[in-house]
Structures are given as structure tokens and as C-alpha cells.
CSV table of C-alpha atoms in Angstrom, one decimal:
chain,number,residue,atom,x,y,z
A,1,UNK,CA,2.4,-12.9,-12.5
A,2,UNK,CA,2.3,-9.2,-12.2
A,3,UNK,CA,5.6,-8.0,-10.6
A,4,UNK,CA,7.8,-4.7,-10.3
A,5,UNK,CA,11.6,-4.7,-10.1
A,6,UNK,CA,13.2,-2.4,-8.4
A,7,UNK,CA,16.8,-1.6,-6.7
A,8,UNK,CA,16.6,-2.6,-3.3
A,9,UNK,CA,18.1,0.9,-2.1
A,10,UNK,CA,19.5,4.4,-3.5
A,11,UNK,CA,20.9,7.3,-1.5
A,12,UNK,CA,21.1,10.5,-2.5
A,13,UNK,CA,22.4,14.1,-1.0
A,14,UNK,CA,20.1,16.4,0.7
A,15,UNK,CA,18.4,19.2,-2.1
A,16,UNK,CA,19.5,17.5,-5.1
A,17,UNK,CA,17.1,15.3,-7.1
A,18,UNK,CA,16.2,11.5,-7.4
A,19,UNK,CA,15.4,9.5,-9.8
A,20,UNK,CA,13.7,6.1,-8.8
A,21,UNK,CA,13.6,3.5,-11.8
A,22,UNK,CA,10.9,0.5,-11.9
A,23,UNK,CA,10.7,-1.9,-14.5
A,24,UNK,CA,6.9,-3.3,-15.0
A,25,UNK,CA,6.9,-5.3,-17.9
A,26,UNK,CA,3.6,-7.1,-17.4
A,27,UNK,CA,1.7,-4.3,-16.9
A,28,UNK,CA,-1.5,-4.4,-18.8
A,29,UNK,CA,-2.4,-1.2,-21.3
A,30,UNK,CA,-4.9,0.4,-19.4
A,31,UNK,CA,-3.5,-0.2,-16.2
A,32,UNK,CA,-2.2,3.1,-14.0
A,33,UNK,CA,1.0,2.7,-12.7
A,34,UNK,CA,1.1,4.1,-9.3
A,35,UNK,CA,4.0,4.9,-6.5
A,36,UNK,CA,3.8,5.3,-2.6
A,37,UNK,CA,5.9,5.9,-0.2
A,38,UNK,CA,6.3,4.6,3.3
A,39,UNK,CA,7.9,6.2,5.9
A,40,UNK,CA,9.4,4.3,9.0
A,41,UNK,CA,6.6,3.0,11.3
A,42,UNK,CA,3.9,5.0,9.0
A,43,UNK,CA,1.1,2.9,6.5
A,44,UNK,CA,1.9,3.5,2.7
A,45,UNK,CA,1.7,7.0,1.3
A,46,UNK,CA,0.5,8.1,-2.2
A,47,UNK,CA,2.8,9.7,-4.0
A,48,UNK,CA,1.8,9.8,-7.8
A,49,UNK,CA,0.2,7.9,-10.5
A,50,UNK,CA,0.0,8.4,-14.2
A,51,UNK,CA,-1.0,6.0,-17.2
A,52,UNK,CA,0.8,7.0,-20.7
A,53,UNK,CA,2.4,10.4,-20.3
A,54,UNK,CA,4.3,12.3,-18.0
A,55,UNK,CA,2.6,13.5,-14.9
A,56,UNK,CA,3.7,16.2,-12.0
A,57,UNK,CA,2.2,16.9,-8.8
A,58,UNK,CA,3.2,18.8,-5.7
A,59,UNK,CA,5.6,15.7,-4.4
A,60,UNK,CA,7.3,14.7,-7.0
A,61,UNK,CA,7.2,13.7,-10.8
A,62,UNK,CA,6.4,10.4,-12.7
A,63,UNK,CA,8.2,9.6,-16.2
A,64,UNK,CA,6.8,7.0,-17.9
A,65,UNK,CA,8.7,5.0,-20.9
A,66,UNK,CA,6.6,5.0,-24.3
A,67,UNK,CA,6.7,1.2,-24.3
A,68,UNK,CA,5.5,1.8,-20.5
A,69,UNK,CA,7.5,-1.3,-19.6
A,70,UNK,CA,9.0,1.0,-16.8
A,71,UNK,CA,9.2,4.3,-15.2
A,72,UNK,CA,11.0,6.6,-13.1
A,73,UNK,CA,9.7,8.4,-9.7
A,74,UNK,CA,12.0,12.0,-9.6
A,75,UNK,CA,12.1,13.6,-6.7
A,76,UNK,CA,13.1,17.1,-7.5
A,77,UNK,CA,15.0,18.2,-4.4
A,78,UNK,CA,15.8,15.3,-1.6
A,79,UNK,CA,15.0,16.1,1.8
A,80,UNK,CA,15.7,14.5,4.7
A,81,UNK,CA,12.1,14.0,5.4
A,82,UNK,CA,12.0,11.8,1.8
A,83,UNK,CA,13.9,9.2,3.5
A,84,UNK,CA,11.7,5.9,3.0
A,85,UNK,CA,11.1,3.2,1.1
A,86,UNK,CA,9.2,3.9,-2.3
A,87,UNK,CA,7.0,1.5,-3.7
A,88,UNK,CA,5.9,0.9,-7.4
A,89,UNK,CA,2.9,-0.9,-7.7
A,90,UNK,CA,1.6,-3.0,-10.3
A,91,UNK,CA,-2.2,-4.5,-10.8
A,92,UNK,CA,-3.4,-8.1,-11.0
A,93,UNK,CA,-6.8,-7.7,-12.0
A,94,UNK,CA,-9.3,-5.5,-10.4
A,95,UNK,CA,-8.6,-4.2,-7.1
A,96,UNK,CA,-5.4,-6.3,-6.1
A,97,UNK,CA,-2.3,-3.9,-6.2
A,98,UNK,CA,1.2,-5.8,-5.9
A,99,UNK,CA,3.7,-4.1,-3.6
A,100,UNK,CA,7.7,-5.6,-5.0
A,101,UNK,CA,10.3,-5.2,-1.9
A,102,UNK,CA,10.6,-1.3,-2.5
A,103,UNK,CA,13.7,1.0,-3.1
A,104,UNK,CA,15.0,2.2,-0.1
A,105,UNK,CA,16.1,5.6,0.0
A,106,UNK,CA,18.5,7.4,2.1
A,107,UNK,CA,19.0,10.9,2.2
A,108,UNK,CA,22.3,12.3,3.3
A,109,UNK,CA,22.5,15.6,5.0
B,1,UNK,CA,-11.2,14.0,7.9
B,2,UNK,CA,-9.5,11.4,10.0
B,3,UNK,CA,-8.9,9.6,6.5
B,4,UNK,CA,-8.6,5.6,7.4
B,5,UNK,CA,-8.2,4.9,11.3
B,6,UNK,CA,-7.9,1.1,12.7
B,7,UNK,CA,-8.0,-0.1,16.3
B,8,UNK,CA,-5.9,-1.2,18.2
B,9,UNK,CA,-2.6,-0.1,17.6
B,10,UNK,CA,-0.6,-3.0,18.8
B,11,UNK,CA,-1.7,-6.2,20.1
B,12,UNK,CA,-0.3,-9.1,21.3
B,13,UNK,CA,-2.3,-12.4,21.5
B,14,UNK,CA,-1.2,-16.3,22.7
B,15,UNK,CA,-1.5,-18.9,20.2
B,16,UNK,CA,-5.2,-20.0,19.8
B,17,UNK,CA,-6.2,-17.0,21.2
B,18,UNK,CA,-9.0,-14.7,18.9
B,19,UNK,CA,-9.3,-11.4,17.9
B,20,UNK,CA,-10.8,-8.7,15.4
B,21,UNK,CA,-9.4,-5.6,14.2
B,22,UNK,CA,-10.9,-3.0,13.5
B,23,UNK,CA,-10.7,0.0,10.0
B,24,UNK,CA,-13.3,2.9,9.9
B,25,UNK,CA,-12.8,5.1,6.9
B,26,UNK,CA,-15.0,8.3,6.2
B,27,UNK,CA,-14.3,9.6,2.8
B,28,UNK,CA,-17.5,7.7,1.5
B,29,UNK,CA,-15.0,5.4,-0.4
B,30,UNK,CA,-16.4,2.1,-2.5
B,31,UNK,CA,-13.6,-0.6,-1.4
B,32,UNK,CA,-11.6,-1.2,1.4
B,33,UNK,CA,-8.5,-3.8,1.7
B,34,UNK,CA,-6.5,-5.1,3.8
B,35,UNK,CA,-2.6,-6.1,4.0
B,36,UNK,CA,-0.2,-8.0,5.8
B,37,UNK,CA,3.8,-6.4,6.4
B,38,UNK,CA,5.8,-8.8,7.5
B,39,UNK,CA,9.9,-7.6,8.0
B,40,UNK,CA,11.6,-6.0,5.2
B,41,UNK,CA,9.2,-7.1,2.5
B,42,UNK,CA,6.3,-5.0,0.7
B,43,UNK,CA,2.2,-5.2,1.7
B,44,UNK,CA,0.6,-8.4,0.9
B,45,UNK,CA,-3.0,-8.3,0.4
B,46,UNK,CA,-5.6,-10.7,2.3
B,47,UNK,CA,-8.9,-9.4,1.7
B,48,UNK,CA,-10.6,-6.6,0.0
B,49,UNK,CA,-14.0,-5.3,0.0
B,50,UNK,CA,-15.3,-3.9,-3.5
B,51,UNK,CA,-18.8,-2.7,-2.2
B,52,UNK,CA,-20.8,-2.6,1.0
B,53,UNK,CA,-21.8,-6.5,1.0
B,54,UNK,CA,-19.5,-8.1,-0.6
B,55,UNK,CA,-15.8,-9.3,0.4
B,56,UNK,CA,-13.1,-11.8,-1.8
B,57,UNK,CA,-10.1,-12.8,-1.1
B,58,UNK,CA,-6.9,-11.7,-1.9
B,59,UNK,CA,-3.1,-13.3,-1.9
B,60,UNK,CA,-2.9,-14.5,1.1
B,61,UNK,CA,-6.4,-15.6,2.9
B,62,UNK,CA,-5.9,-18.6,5.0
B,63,UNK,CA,-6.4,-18.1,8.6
B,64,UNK,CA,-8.6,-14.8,8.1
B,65,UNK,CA,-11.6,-13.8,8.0
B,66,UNK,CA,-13.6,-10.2,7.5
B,67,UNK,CA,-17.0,-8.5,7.5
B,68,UNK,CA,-18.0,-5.6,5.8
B,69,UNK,CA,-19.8,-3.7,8.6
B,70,UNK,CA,-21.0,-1.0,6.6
B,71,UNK,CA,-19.7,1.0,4.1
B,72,UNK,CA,-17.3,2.8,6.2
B,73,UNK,CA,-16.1,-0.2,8.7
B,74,UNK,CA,-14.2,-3.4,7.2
B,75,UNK,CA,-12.6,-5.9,10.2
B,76,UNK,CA,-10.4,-8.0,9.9
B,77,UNK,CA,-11.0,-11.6,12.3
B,78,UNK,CA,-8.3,-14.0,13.5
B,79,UNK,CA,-9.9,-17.1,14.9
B,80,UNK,CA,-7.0,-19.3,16.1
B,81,UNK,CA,-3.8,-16.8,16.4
B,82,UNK,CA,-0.7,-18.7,14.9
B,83,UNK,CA,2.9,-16.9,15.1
B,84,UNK,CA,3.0,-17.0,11.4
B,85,UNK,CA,0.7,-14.0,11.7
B,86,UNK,CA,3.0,-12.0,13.5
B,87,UNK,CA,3.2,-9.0,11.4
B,88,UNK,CA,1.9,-5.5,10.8
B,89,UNK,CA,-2.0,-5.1,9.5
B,90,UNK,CA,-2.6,-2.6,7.0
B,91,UNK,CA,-6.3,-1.2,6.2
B,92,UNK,CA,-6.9,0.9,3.0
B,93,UNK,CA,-9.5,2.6,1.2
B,94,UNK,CA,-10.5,3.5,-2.4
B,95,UNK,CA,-13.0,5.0,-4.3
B,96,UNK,CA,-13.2,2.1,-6.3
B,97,UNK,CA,-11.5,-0.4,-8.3
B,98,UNK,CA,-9.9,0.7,-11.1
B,99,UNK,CA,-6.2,1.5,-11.3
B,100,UNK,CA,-7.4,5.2,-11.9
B,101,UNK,CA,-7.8,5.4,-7.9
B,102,UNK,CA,-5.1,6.1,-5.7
B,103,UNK,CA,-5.2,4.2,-2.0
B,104,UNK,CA,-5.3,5.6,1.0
B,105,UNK,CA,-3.8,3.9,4.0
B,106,UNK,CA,-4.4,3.6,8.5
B,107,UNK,CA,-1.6,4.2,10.3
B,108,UNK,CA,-1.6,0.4,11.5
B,109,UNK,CA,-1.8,-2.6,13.6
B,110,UNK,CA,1.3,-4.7,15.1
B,111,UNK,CA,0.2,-7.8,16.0
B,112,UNK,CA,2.5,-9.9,17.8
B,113,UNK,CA,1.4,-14.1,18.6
B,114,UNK,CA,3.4,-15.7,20.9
């Protein structure tokens, strides 16, 4: 079955970066891998997706491994406002994208 | 844009008791989904939509049903509320299928069956 492991939480201090691992070792190789976000009471939030290489966008940046058996969300300067739970998500066929448990992040101030 | 909005915002129904919620979306996407939350554990899909017409199921099915209005409107329909579907509704949207599209989520439903 497709599945994501990831740490159940992380904290980190205000301003300095993140770095959010998932291991997806089932993923298929044309599959995107993809990450949201969810903050407390709020539905899911894109953050990024990305398929072999590296990709950047205004949030945050997405390092994929070359075996893409796993990747790594980095957020470049915590806030307080990236407190949330960070999802990787994996695909089971077309259209059905697995949410895991999450990392749980906590900024400190 | 409004991006994905769903009706109501909480709800709480008696067991037996029906109800239907309710996702409008109006970024012209292809698919629409949607997900069950329950506490502390990631989205869980039930249904999705690929196209205007059609609807499948997804993980977790039983006890749901849905109707693809149009293309813009997917609901969600409980026929015999059970508190095993106390939990948080989720509707989202894509432009399609693929893994190349990212989702777009509603802010949610809290349903609570007593």
C-alpha cells in the first residue's frame, strides 16, 4: 500500500530554518510528490510539489533524493505563523492522495 | 475567487437523523474529493469526482453517499447518521487527476452525531 513516514513532530526556533524529512518508498516513478500544510482549525494548504529535481517556491523548498525514496520539505526561516502540521502525500492510483499522520511542527519564539 | 467553500460550518445531527453537505468550487476545476479528519490523524478520502457525471469511491465509502451537481457543486449525503461519523469533512478541488495538480481545500465541516 502507498504510505509516507514521517516524525510525528519537530520544533524549531523562530527565523532559523527547517528541514522536514519523508520517506516514500513506494512511490511510483512518475508520481509527484507533494506537501501541505494545515494549520489549526484551517482545511489543508499547498505548500509545494516537485517530481525528480529540486524545486523552490515562495513558501518553502522541496529536496528530493535521486532514488526519490524520500524527501525533505525546508522551510527557510521558521515563523511563528509556520506552526502546523505538514503533510507529505503519496498517490494510490489516479486521483486518491494518501495523507500519513503529519509532522507536527512547533515554532518557538 | 472564493476558491472551495462548503456549507454548513458545523453541524450536529442525532443518530438516524439525515443530512447533506454541501462544496461549491469556482476555479473551473475537473475533480472534486472529499475527506474525512477524524482526531489527530491525517484526511481520509471517501469519495471523489473525476468529471462532471461521474463519482467512485474512495478509502473509506460506507455510510456515504454524493452527487456531482454540476461541475462546480459536489455533496456529500449521510442517510442514517452513526457517531462513527463524528469528524471533520473536508471538500477539495483539482484540475484534474494526475499527481501534476496540486489540491485545493474548503475551510470545513464539523459534524458531530450524538
Amino acid at each position: 500500500d502507498a504510505k509516507t513516514t514521517q516524525p510525528n513532530s519537530m520544533e524549531s526556533n523562530e527565523e532559523e530554518p527547517v528541514h522536514l524529512p519523508c520517506n516514500h518508498s513506494t512511490i511510483s516513478g512518475t508520481d509527484y510528490i507533494h506537501w501541505y500544510r494545515q494549520l489549526p482549525s484551517q482545511g489543508p494548504e499547498y505548500v509545494i510539489h516537485g517530481l525528480t529535481s529540486n524545486v523552490n517556491n515562495r513558501m518553502a523548498s522541496l529536496a528530493i533524493a535521486e532514488d526519490r525514496k524520500s524527501s525533505t520539505l525546508i522551510l527557510h526561516r521558521a515563523t511563528l505563523r509556520d506552526a502546523a502540521v505538514y503533510y507529505c502525500i503519496q498517490f494510490s492510483g489516479t486521483y486518491k492522495y494518501i495523507f500519513g499522520t503529519g509532522t507536527r511542527l512547533k515554532v518557538l519564539a | 475567487n472564493a476558491g472551495v467553500t462548503q456549507t454548513p460550518k458545523f453541524q450536529v445531527l442525532k443518530t438516524g437523523q439525515s443530512m447533506t453537505l454541501q462544496c461549491a468550487q469556482d476555479m473551473n476545476h475537473n475533480s472534486m474529493y472529499w475527506y474525512r479528519q477524524d482526531p489527530g490523524m491525517g484526511l481520509r478520502l471517501i469519495y471523489y469526482s473525476a468529471s462532471e457525471g461521474t463519482t467512485d469511491k474512495g478509502e473509506v465509502p460506507n455510510g456515504y453517499n454524493v452527487s456531482r451537481l454540476n461541475k462546480r457543486e459536489f455533496s456529500l449525503r449521510l442517510e442514517s447518521a452513526a457517531p462513527s461519523q463524528t469528524s471533520v469533512y473536508f471538500c477539495a478541488s483539482t484540475e484534474g487527476g494526475s499527481s501534476f495538480y496540486e489540491q485545493y481545500f474548503g475551510p470545513g465541516t464539523r459534524l458531530t452525531v450524538t
